[in-house]
Amino acid sequence: MKTHILNFSRILLAGVLLAVLAACSTVDVGPAPTLEAKASWALLPFANNTETPQAGLRAEAISESLLRANGVNNLRRYPSNLNTETLFEPMDRKQLDAALEWARAENLKYALTGTVDEWRYKVGIDGEPAVGLTLQLIEVSSGNVVWAASGGKTGWSREALSAVAQKLSRTLLNPLIASAR
């Protein structure tokens, strides 16, 4: 009898643990298109829809690093004068359009852009880090979005916000990186 109770307790604990872990992130990633292996890429500005200053710039830096570390070497970052986000003034849509025009003038094939929807430590005793991102890959010549992904992730109370952002970015970008190789 004790063996059955012990087995049931283990199964119940495993189920609760899986439910808790599943609640930590939500991810929707579109199927990666077939990409040219040696194509030139642009990293365009990420819109910051949070109250955290320069969260878009932080997400851009993580995405750029992940792309480069995983073989997307022909990647160019937009000129800094095309993103005038400051601590008090977020970037606006016109800057993204100007950056896309820059990518067209440079004859780049693909452009990665995104939106930061959450970038904070939650209020409370634990103060868990929380990140929400959407990413889009644009075919520069046409302006068409050829791939999109969106996700949100929270971490544990002692985890760095940047670590949670990097994990989420990696999860979102993995299919795209695999297709670019």
Short mmCIF file of N, CA and C in Angstrom, two decimals:
data_model
loop_
_atom_site.label_atom_id
_atom_site.label_comp_id
_atom_site.label_asym_id
_atom_site.label_seq_id
_atom_site.Cartn_x
_atom_site.Cartn_y
_atom_site.Cartn_z
N MET A 1 0.82 -1.19 0.00
CA MET A 1 0.00 0.00 0.00
C MET A 1 0.87 1.25 0.00
N LYS A 2 1.94 1.23 0.83
CA LYS A 2 2.82 2.39 0.88
C LYS A 2 3.49 2.64 -0.47
N THR A 3 3.79 1.56 -1.20
CA THR A 3 4.42 1.69 -2.50
C THR A 3 3.50 2.42 -3.48
N HIS A 4 2.21 2.09 -3.45
CA HIS A 4 1.25 2.75 -4.34
C HIS A 4 1.11 4.23 -3.99
N ILE A 5 1.09 4.55 -2.73
CA ILE A 5 0.99 5.94 -2.30
C ILE A 5 2.24 6.71 -2.70
N LEU A 6 3.40 6.08 -2.52
CA LEU A 6 4.66 6.72 -2.90
C LEU A 6 4.73 6.95 -4.40
N ASN A 7 4.32 5.97 -5.21
CA ASN A 7 4.31 6.12 -6.67
C ASN A 7 3.34 7.21 -7.09
N PHE A 8 2.15 7.22 -6.48
CA PHE A 8 1.16 8.25 -6.80
C PHE A 8 1.69 9.63 -6.44
N SER A 9 2.38 9.75 -5.32
CA SER A 9 2.95 11.03 -4.90
C SER A 9 4.00 11.51 -5.89
N ARG A 10 4.83 10.61 -6.36
CA ARG A 10 5.86 10.97 -7.34
C ARG A 10 5.24 11.45 -8.64
N ILE A 11 4.22 10.74 -9.10
CA ILE A 11 3.54 11.12 -10.34
C ILE A 11 2.86 12.47 -10.17
N LEU A 12 2.22 12.68 -9.05
CA LEU A 12 1.56 13.95 -8.78
C LEU A 12 2.57 15.09 -8.72
N LEU A 13 3.69 14.87 -8.04
CA LEU A 13 4.74 15.89 -7.96
C LEU A 13 5.30 16.21 -9.34
N ALA A 14 5.53 15.20 -10.15
CA ALA A 14 6.05 15.41 -11.50
C ALA A 14 5.04 16.21 -12.34
N GLY A 15 3.77 15.90 -12.20
CA GLY A 15 2.73 16.63 -12.92
C GLY A 15 2.67 18.09 -12.51
N VAL A 16 2.75 18.35 -11.22
CA VAL A 16 2.73 19.73 -10.73
C VAL A 16 3.97 20.47 -11.23
N LEU A 17 5.12 19.84 -11.18
CA LEU A 17 6.35 20.45 -11.65
C LEU A 17 6.26 20.80 -13.13
N LEU A 18 5.74 19.90 -13.95
CA LEU A 18 5.57 20.17 -15.37
C LEU A 18 4.60 21.32 -15.61
N ALA A 19 3.54 21.39 -14.83
CA ALA A 19 2.57 22.48 -14.97
C ALA A 19 3.21 23.82 -14.62
N VAL A 20 4.03 23.85 -13.58
CA VAL A 20 4.70 25.08 -13.18
C VAL A 20 5.70 25.51 -14.25
N LEU A 21 6.47 24.57 -14.77
CA LEU A 21 7.45 24.91 -15.80
C LEU A 21 6.79 25.35 -17.09
N ALA A 22 5.68 24.75 -17.45
CA ALA A 22 4.97 25.13 -18.66
C ALA A 22 4.41 26.55 -18.54
N ALA A 23 4.09 26.96 -17.34
CA ALA A 23 3.55 28.29 -17.13
C ALA A 23 4.62 29.37 -17.22
N CYS A 24 5.88 28.99 -17.28
CA CYS A 24 6.97 29.96 -17.28
C CYS A 24 7.21 30.58 -18.64
N SER A 25 6.73 29.98 -19.72
CA SER A 25 6.94 30.59 -21.03
C SER A 25 5.83 30.21 -21.99
N THR A 26 5.60 31.11 -22.92
CA THR A 26 4.66 30.90 -24.01
C THR A 26 5.37 31.33 -25.28
N VAL A 27 5.39 30.45 -26.27
CA VAL A 27 6.13 30.74 -27.50
C VAL A 27 5.31 30.29 -28.70
N ASP A 28 5.24 31.16 -29.70
CA ASP A 28 4.65 30.83 -31.00
C ASP A 28 5.67 31.21 -32.06
N VAL A 29 6.14 30.22 -32.80
CA VAL A 29 7.17 30.45 -33.81
C VAL A 29 6.67 29.92 -35.14
N GLY A 30 6.69 30.79 -36.14
CA GLY A 30 6.27 30.39 -37.48
C GLY A 30 7.30 29.49 -38.13
N PRO A 31 6.89 28.73 -39.14
CA PRO A 31 7.86 27.89 -39.85
C PRO A 31 8.89 28.76 -40.56
N ALA A 32 10.13 28.38 -40.45
CA ALA A 32 11.21 29.16 -41.06
C ALA A 32 11.16 29.00 -42.57
N PRO A 33 11.31 30.10 -43.30
CA PRO A 33 11.35 30.01 -44.76
C PRO A 33 12.69 29.45 -45.21
N THR A 34 12.77 29.06 -46.47
CA THR A 34 14.04 28.65 -47.04
C THR A 34 14.83 29.93 -47.32
N LEU A 35 15.99 30.03 -46.69
CA LEU A 35 16.80 31.24 -46.80
C LEU A 35 18.07 30.96 -47.59
N GLU A 36 18.54 31.97 -48.29
CA GLU A 36 19.82 31.84 -48.99
C GLU A 36 20.93 31.77 -47.94
N ALA A 37 21.81 30.79 -48.08
CA ALA A 37 22.84 30.53 -47.07
C ALA A 37 23.80 31.71 -46.87
N LYS A 38 24.22 32.35 -47.91
CA LYS A 38 25.21 33.42 -47.80
C LYS A 38 24.59 34.81 -47.97
N ALA A 39 23.29 34.90 -47.77
CA ALA A 39 22.59 36.17 -47.98
C ALA A 39 23.05 37.22 -46.97
N SER A 40 22.92 38.47 -47.36
CA SER A 40 23.27 39.57 -46.47
C SER A 40 22.04 39.95 -45.64
N TRP A 41 22.29 40.19 -44.38
CA TRP A 41 21.21 40.50 -43.44
C TRP A 41 21.42 41.88 -42.85
N ALA A 42 20.29 42.49 -42.46
CA ALA A 42 20.32 43.75 -41.71
C ALA A 42 19.65 43.51 -40.36
N LEU A 43 20.19 44.12 -39.35
CA LEU A 43 19.52 44.15 -38.05
C LEU A 43 18.90 45.54 -37.94
N LEU A 44 17.58 45.59 -37.92
CA LEU A 44 16.85 46.84 -37.85
C LEU A 44 16.45 47.14 -36.40
N PRO A 45 16.01 48.35 -36.13
CA PRO A 45 15.63 48.70 -34.75
C PRO A 45 14.48 47.84 -34.23
N PHE A 46 14.52 47.60 -32.93
CA PHE A 46 13.44 46.92 -32.22
C PHE A 46 12.63 47.99 -31.50
N ALA A 47 11.33 47.97 -31.69
CA ALA A 47 10.46 48.92 -31.00
C ALA A 47 10.38 48.55 -29.52
N ASN A 48 10.35 49.54 -28.69
CA ASN A 48 10.26 49.35 -27.25
C ASN A 48 8.88 49.77 -26.77
N ASN A 49 8.01 48.80 -26.50
CA ASN A 49 6.66 49.07 -26.02
C ASN A 49 6.55 48.87 -24.51
N THR A 50 7.65 49.06 -23.82
CA THR A 50 7.66 48.88 -22.37
C THR A 50 7.94 50.22 -21.69
N GLU A 51 7.91 50.19 -20.38
CA GLU A 51 8.29 51.37 -19.61
C GLU A 51 9.78 51.36 -19.26
N THR A 52 10.49 50.32 -19.69
CA THR A 52 11.91 50.19 -19.42
C THR A 52 12.70 50.90 -20.51
N PRO A 53 13.46 51.92 -20.16
CA PRO A 53 14.23 52.65 -21.17
C PRO A 53 15.21 51.73 -21.90
N GLN A 54 15.28 51.89 -23.21
CA GLN A 54 16.23 51.23 -24.09
C GLN A 54 16.14 49.69 -24.08
N ALA A 55 14.98 49.16 -23.76
CA ALA A 55 14.80 47.70 -23.81
C ALA A 55 14.96 47.20 -25.25
N GLY A 56 14.53 47.99 -26.23
CA GLY A 56 14.69 47.59 -27.62
C GLY A 56 16.15 47.44 -28.00
N LEU A 57 16.98 48.37 -27.55
CA LEU A 57 18.42 48.28 -27.84
C LEU A 57 19.03 47.04 -27.19
N ARG A 58 18.59 46.70 -26.01
CA ARG A 58 19.10 45.51 -25.33
C ARG A 58 18.71 44.24 -26.09
N ALA A 59 17.46 44.18 -26.52
CA ALA A 59 16.99 43.01 -27.27
C ALA A 59 17.71 42.89 -28.62
N GLU A 60 17.97 44.02 -29.25
CA GLU A 60 18.75 44.02 -30.50
C GLU A 60 20.12 43.41 -30.29
N ALA A 61 20.80 43.85 -29.23
CA ALA A 61 22.17 43.36 -28.95
C ALA A 61 22.18 41.85 -28.73
N ILE A 62 21.20 41.34 -28.00
CA ILE A 62 21.13 39.89 -27.76
C ILE A 62 20.87 39.16 -29.06
N SER A 63 19.93 39.65 -29.86
CA SER A 63 19.61 38.99 -31.14
C SER A 63 20.81 39.00 -32.08
N GLU A 64 21.49 40.14 -32.15
CA GLU A 64 22.68 40.22 -33.00
C GLU A 64 23.74 39.20 -32.57
N SER A 65 23.97 39.13 -31.29
CA SER A 65 24.97 38.20 -30.78
C SER A 65 24.60 36.75 -31.09
N LEU A 66 23.35 36.40 -30.89
CA LEU A 66 22.91 35.03 -31.16
C LEU A 66 23.03 34.69 -32.65
N LEU A 67 22.65 35.62 -33.51
CA LEU A 67 22.77 35.37 -34.94
C LEU A 67 24.23 35.17 -35.34
N ARG A 68 25.09 36.06 -34.88
CA ARG A 68 26.52 35.95 -35.23
C ARG A 68 27.15 34.67 -34.66
N ALA A 69 26.81 34.35 -33.43
CA ALA A 69 27.38 33.15 -32.79
C ALA A 69 26.94 31.87 -33.48
N ASN A 70 25.83 31.95 -34.22
CA ASN A 70 25.31 30.75 -34.87
C ASN A 70 25.44 30.79 -36.38
N GLY A 71 26.40 31.56 -36.88
CA GLY A 71 26.77 31.47 -38.28
C GLY A 71 26.19 32.50 -39.23
N VAL A 72 25.37 33.43 -38.76
CA VAL A 72 24.88 34.49 -39.64
C VAL A 72 25.90 35.61 -39.57
N ASN A 73 26.94 35.48 -40.39
CA ASN A 73 28.08 36.40 -40.30
C ASN A 73 27.95 37.63 -41.21
N ASN A 74 27.13 37.53 -42.24
CA ASN A 74 26.96 38.65 -43.16
C ASN A 74 25.80 39.51 -42.66
N LEU A 75 25.97 40.03 -41.46
CA LEU A 75 24.93 40.79 -40.76
C LEU A 75 25.42 42.21 -40.52
N ARG A 76 24.61 43.18 -40.93
CA ARG A 76 24.97 44.58 -40.73
C ARG A 76 23.94 45.25 -39.85
N ARG A 77 24.43 46.02 -38.91
CA ARG A 77 23.56 46.76 -38.00
C ARG A 77 23.24 48.11 -38.65
N TYR A 78 22.00 48.55 -38.49
CA TYR A 78 21.58 49.83 -39.05
C TYR A 78 22.43 50.97 -38.46
N PRO A 79 22.58 52.08 -39.17
CA PRO A 79 23.35 53.22 -38.63
C PRO A 79 22.68 53.77 -37.37
N SER A 80 23.47 54.14 -36.41
CA SER A 80 22.95 54.58 -35.12
C SER A 80 22.06 55.82 -35.21
N ASN A 81 22.27 56.65 -36.21
CA ASN A 81 21.44 57.86 -36.32
C ASN A 81 20.00 57.55 -36.72
N LEU A 82 19.71 56.30 -37.11
CA LEU A 82 18.35 55.91 -37.47
C LEU A 82 17.52 55.48 -36.27
N ASN A 83 18.12 55.42 -35.10
CA ASN A 83 17.37 55.09 -33.88
C ASN A 83 17.69 56.16 -32.85
N THR A 84 16.75 57.01 -32.61
CA THR A 84 16.97 58.13 -31.69
C THR A 84 16.34 57.88 -30.33
N GLU A 85 16.11 56.60 -29.99
CA GLU A 85 15.54 56.29 -28.68
C GLU A 85 16.47 56.80 -27.58
N THR A 86 15.89 57.45 -26.61
CA THR A 86 16.63 57.92 -25.44
C THR A 86 15.98 57.35 -24.20
N LEU A 87 16.49 57.73 -23.06
CA LEU A 87 15.89 57.25 -21.81
C LEU A 87 14.43 57.67 -21.67
N PHE A 88 14.07 58.80 -22.27
CA PHE A 88 12.73 59.33 -22.07
C PHE A 88 11.85 59.32 -23.31
N GLU A 89 12.43 59.11 -24.49
CA GLU A 89 11.67 59.11 -25.74
C GLU A 89 11.89 57.79 -26.47
N PRO A 90 10.85 56.97 -26.60
CA PRO A 90 11.00 55.70 -27.33
C PRO A 90 11.11 55.93 -28.84
N MET A 91 11.57 54.92 -29.53
CA MET A 91 11.67 54.97 -30.99
C MET A 91 10.27 54.98 -31.58
N ASP A 92 10.09 55.64 -32.72
CA ASP A 92 8.79 55.59 -33.37
C ASP A 92 8.88 54.82 -34.69
N ARG A 93 7.73 54.54 -35.26
CA ARG A 93 7.62 53.71 -36.46
C ARG A 93 8.39 54.29 -37.65
N LYS A 94 8.48 55.62 -37.73
CA LYS A 94 9.19 56.26 -38.84
C LYS A 94 10.66 55.84 -38.87
N GLN A 95 11.24 55.62 -37.72
CA GLN A 95 12.65 55.22 -37.67
C GLN A 95 12.83 53.81 -38.23
N LEU A 96 11.88 52.92 -37.98
CA LEU A 96 11.95 51.58 -38.56
C LEU A 96 11.83 51.65 -40.08
N ASP A 97 10.93 52.48 -40.57
CA ASP A 97 10.77 52.64 -42.02
C ASP A 97 12.06 53.19 -42.64
N ALA A 98 12.69 54.15 -41.97
CA ALA A 98 13.95 54.71 -42.48
C ALA A 98 15.05 53.66 -42.47
N ALA A 99 15.08 52.81 -41.46
CA ALA A 99 16.09 51.76 -41.39
C ALA A 99 15.86 50.73 -42.50
N LEU A 100 14.61 50.43 -42.81
CA LEU A 100 14.32 49.50 -43.90
C LEU A 100 14.75 50.11 -45.24
N GLU A 101 14.56 51.40 -45.42
CA GLU A 101 15.03 52.07 -46.63
C GLU A 101 16.56 52.02 -46.72
N TRP A 102 17.23 52.17 -45.59
CA TRP A 102 18.70 52.04 -45.57
C TRP A 102 19.10 50.64 -46.04
N ALA A 103 18.41 49.61 -45.54
CA ALA A 103 18.72 48.23 -45.93
C ALA A 103 18.50 48.02 -47.43
N ARG A 104 17.46 48.63 -47.99
CA ARG A 104 17.23 48.54 -49.44
C ARG A 104 18.37 49.20 -50.21
N ALA A 105 18.78 50.38 -49.76
CA ALA A 105 19.87 51.11 -50.44
C ALA A 105 21.18 50.33 -50.39
N GLU A 106 21.35 49.51 -49.35
CA GLU A 106 22.56 48.70 -49.20
C GLU A 106 22.45 47.34 -49.89
N ASN A 107 21.31 47.08 -50.55
CA ASN A 107 21.05 45.82 -51.25
C ASN A 107 21.15 44.60 -50.34
N LEU A 108 20.65 44.72 -49.14
CA LEU A 108 20.64 43.59 -48.21
C LEU A 108 19.40 42.73 -48.48
N LYS A 109 19.50 41.44 -48.24
CA LYS A 109 18.43 40.50 -48.60
C LYS A 109 17.36 40.41 -47.52
N TYR A 110 17.77 40.21 -46.27
CA TYR A 110 16.83 40.00 -45.16
C TYR A 110 17.09 41.03 -44.07
N ALA A 111 16.03 41.33 -43.32
CA ALA A 111 16.16 42.25 -42.19
C ALA A 111 15.39 41.69 -41.00
N LEU A 112 16.06 41.63 -39.86
CA LEU A 112 15.41 41.19 -38.63
C LEU A 112 15.03 42.42 -37.81
N THR A 113 13.80 42.46 -37.39
CA THR A 113 13.32 43.52 -36.51
C THR A 113 12.43 42.89 -35.44
N GLY A 114 12.01 43.69 -34.50
CA GLY A 114 11.18 43.13 -33.45
C GLY A 114 10.55 44.19 -32.58
N THR A 115 9.83 43.70 -31.60
CA THR A 115 9.16 44.54 -30.63
C THR A 115 9.39 43.94 -29.25
N VAL A 116 9.71 44.79 -28.30
CA VAL A 116 9.83 44.35 -26.91
C VAL A 116 8.54 44.76 -26.20
N ASP A 117 7.80 43.78 -25.73
CA ASP A 117 6.52 44.05 -25.09
C ASP A 117 6.60 43.99 -23.57
N GLU A 118 7.62 43.31 -23.05
CA GLU A 118 7.82 43.26 -21.60
C GLU A 118 9.31 43.09 -21.34
N TRP A 119 9.80 43.82 -20.37
CA TRP A 119 11.23 43.77 -20.01
C TRP A 119 11.34 44.34 -18.60
N ARG A 120 11.15 43.48 -17.61
CA ARG A 120 11.11 44.00 -16.24
C ARG A 120 11.27 42.88 -15.23
N TYR A 121 11.43 43.30 -14.00
CA TYR A 121 11.32 42.40 -12.87
C TYR A 121 9.93 42.61 -12.30
N LYS A 122 9.19 41.53 -12.10
CA LYS A 122 7.85 41.66 -11.57
C LYS A 122 7.90 42.17 -10.13
N VAL A 123 6.89 42.93 -9.78
CA VAL A 123 6.79 43.48 -8.44
C VAL A 123 6.35 42.38 -7.48
N GLY A 124 6.98 42.34 -6.33
CA GLY A 124 6.60 41.35 -5.33
C GLY A 124 7.80 40.84 -4.58
N ILE A 125 7.56 39.89 -3.74
CA ILE A 125 8.62 39.33 -2.90
C ILE A 125 9.71 38.69 -3.74
N ASP A 126 9.30 37.91 -4.74
CA ASP A 126 10.29 37.18 -5.54
C ASP A 126 10.94 38.03 -6.62
N GLY A 127 10.22 38.96 -7.20
CA GLY A 127 10.77 39.83 -8.24
C GLY A 127 11.29 39.07 -9.44
N GLU A 128 10.49 38.15 -10.00
CA GLU A 128 10.94 37.35 -11.13
C GLU A 128 11.14 38.22 -12.37
N PRO A 129 12.18 37.91 -13.17
CA PRO A 129 12.38 38.62 -14.43
C PRO A 129 11.34 38.15 -15.45
N ALA A 130 10.85 39.08 -16.27
CA ALA A 130 9.85 38.76 -17.29
C ALA A 130 10.21 39.48 -18.58
N VAL A 131 10.15 38.74 -19.69
CA VAL A 131 10.49 39.28 -21.00
C VAL A 131 9.41 38.85 -21.99
N GLY A 132 9.02 39.78 -22.85
CA GLY A 132 8.11 39.48 -23.95
C GLY A 132 8.66 40.07 -25.23
N LEU A 133 8.78 39.26 -26.27
CA LEU A 133 9.36 39.69 -27.55
C LEU A 133 8.53 39.21 -28.73
N THR A 134 8.52 39.99 -29.78
CA THR A 134 8.06 39.53 -31.09
C THR A 134 9.19 39.81 -32.07
N LEU A 135 9.42 38.91 -32.99
CA LEU A 135 10.47 39.07 -34.00
C LEU A 135 9.86 38.87 -35.38
N GLN A 136 10.41 39.58 -36.35
CA GLN A 136 9.98 39.44 -37.73
C GLN A 136 11.20 39.46 -38.65
N LEU A 137 11.18 38.59 -39.63
CA LEU A 137 12.19 38.63 -40.69
C LEU A 137 11.51 39.17 -41.93
N ILE A 138 12.09 40.24 -42.47
CA ILE A 138 11.52 40.92 -43.62
C ILE A 138 12.41 40.68 -44.84
N GLU A 139 11.79 40.35 -45.96
CA GLU A 139 12.51 40.33 -47.22
C GLU A 139 12.62 41.78 -47.66
N VAL A 140 13.83 42.31 -47.65
CA VAL A 140 14.04 43.75 -47.81
C VAL A 140 13.48 44.29 -49.12
N SER A 141 13.72 43.61 -50.22
CA SER A 141 13.31 44.15 -51.53
C SER A 141 11.80 44.37 -51.62
N SER A 142 11.03 43.45 -51.07
CA SER A 142 9.57 43.55 -51.17
C SER A 142 8.93 44.18 -49.94
N GLY A 143 9.62 44.12 -48.81
CA GLY A 143 9.04 44.58 -47.56
C GLY A 143 8.11 43.57 -46.91
N ASN A 144 8.03 42.37 -47.50
CA ASN A 144 7.16 41.33 -46.96
C ASN A 144 7.77 40.66 -45.72
N VAL A 145 6.93 40.39 -44.75
CA VAL A 145 7.35 39.61 -43.59
C VAL A 145 7.32 38.14 -44.00
N VAL A 146 8.49 37.47 -43.94
CA VAL A 146 8.57 36.07 -44.37
C VAL A 146 8.64 35.10 -43.20
N TRP A 147 8.77 35.64 -41.99
CA TRP A 147 8.82 34.80 -40.79
C TRP A 147 8.50 35.67 -39.58
N ALA A 148 7.82 35.06 -38.62
CA ALA A 148 7.51 35.78 -37.39
C ALA A 148 7.49 34.82 -36.20
N ALA A 149 7.82 35.36 -35.05
CA ALA A 149 7.79 34.59 -33.81
C ALA A 149 7.44 35.53 -32.67
N SER A 150 6.83 34.98 -31.65
CA SER A 150 6.44 35.77 -30.49
C SER A 150 6.55 34.89 -29.26
N GLY A 151 6.96 35.50 -28.15
CA GLY A 151 7.04 34.71 -26.94
C GLY A 151 7.17 35.56 -25.70
N GLY A 152 6.87 34.94 -24.59
CA GLY A 152 7.05 35.55 -23.29
C GLY A 152 7.63 34.53 -22.35
N LYS A 153 8.49 34.98 -21.48
CA LYS A 153 9.16 34.06 -20.56
C LYS A 153 9.42 34.77 -19.24
N THR A 154 9.24 34.02 -18.16
CA THR A 154 9.63 34.51 -16.85
C THR A 154 10.70 33.60 -16.29
N GLY A 155 11.49 34.15 -15.41
CA GLY A 155 12.55 33.37 -14.78
C GLY A 155 12.32 33.27 -13.29
N TRP A 156 13.30 32.73 -12.61
CA TRP A 156 13.23 32.59 -11.16
C TRP A 156 13.74 33.86 -10.50
N SER A 157 13.48 34.00 -9.24
CA SER A 157 13.75 35.26 -8.54
C SER A 157 15.22 35.66 -8.53
N ARG A 158 16.12 34.76 -8.62
CA ARG A 158 17.54 35.10 -8.59
C ARG A 158 18.18 35.10 -9.98
N GLU A 159 17.37 34.97 -11.00
CA GLU A 159 17.86 34.91 -12.37
C GLU A 159 17.93 36.32 -12.97
N ALA A 160 18.93 36.56 -13.79
CA ALA A 160 19.10 37.87 -14.43
C ALA A 160 18.09 38.05 -15.55
N LEU A 161 17.59 39.26 -15.68
CA LEU A 161 16.66 39.59 -16.74
C LEU A 161 17.30 39.32 -18.11
N SER A 162 18.56 39.67 -18.26
CA SER A 162 19.25 39.44 -19.54
C SER A 162 19.36 37.95 -19.86
N ALA A 163 19.50 37.10 -18.85
CA ALA A 163 19.57 35.66 -19.08
C ALA A 163 18.23 35.12 -19.58
N VAL A 164 17.15 35.61 -19.01
CA VAL A 164 15.82 35.20 -19.46
C VAL A 164 15.59 35.69 -20.89
N ALA A 165 16.00 36.92 -21.18
CA ALA A 165 15.86 37.47 -22.53
C ALA A 165 16.67 36.66 -23.53
N GLN A 166 17.87 36.25 -23.15
CA GLN A 166 18.71 35.47 -24.06
C GLN A 166 18.09 34.10 -24.32
N LYS A 167 17.56 33.46 -23.29
CA LYS A 167 16.92 32.15 -23.48
C LYS A 167 15.72 32.26 -24.40
N LEU A 168 14.89 33.27 -24.18
CA LEU A 168 13.72 33.45 -25.03
C LEU A 168 14.13 33.77 -26.46
N SER A 169 15.09 34.65 -26.63
CA SER A 169 15.56 35.01 -27.98
C SER A 169 16.11 33.79 -28.70
N ARG A 170 16.87 32.97 -28.00
CA ARG A 170 17.43 31.76 -28.61
C ARG A 170 16.30 30.82 -29.06
N THR A 171 15.30 30.64 -28.21
CA THR A 171 14.17 29.78 -28.57
C THR A 171 13.45 30.31 -29.81
N LEU A 172 13.25 31.61 -29.86
CA LEU A 172 12.55 32.20 -31.00
C LEU A 172 13.38 32.13 -32.27
N LEU A 173 14.68 32.37 -32.18
CA LEU A 173 15.54 32.45 -33.35
C LEU A 173 16.03 31.09 -33.87
N ASN A 174 16.00 30.03 -33.07
CA ASN A 174 16.57 28.74 -33.46
C ASN A 174 16.10 28.24 -34.83
N PRO A 175 14.81 28.24 -35.14
CA PRO A 175 14.40 27.75 -36.47
C PRO A 175 14.93 28.62 -37.60
N LEU A 176 14.99 29.90 -37.37
CA LEU A 176 15.50 30.82 -38.38
C LEU A 176 16.98 30.61 -38.62
N ILE A 177 17.74 30.43 -37.54
CA ILE A 177 19.18 30.19 -37.65
C ILE A 177 19.45 28.88 -38.38
N ALA A 178 18.66 27.86 -38.07
CA ALA A 178 18.84 26.56 -38.74
C ALA A 178 18.58 26.69 -40.24
N SER A 179 17.61 27.50 -40.61
CA SER A 179 17.28 27.68 -42.03
C SER A 179 18.33 28.51 -42.76
N ALA A 180 19.03 29.37 -42.03
CA ALA A 180 20.04 30.23 -42.65
C ALA A 180 21.36 29.52 -42.91
N ARG A 181 21.56 28.36 -42.34
CA ARG A 181 22.84 27.64 -42.49
C ARG A 181 22.95 26.94 -43.81
#
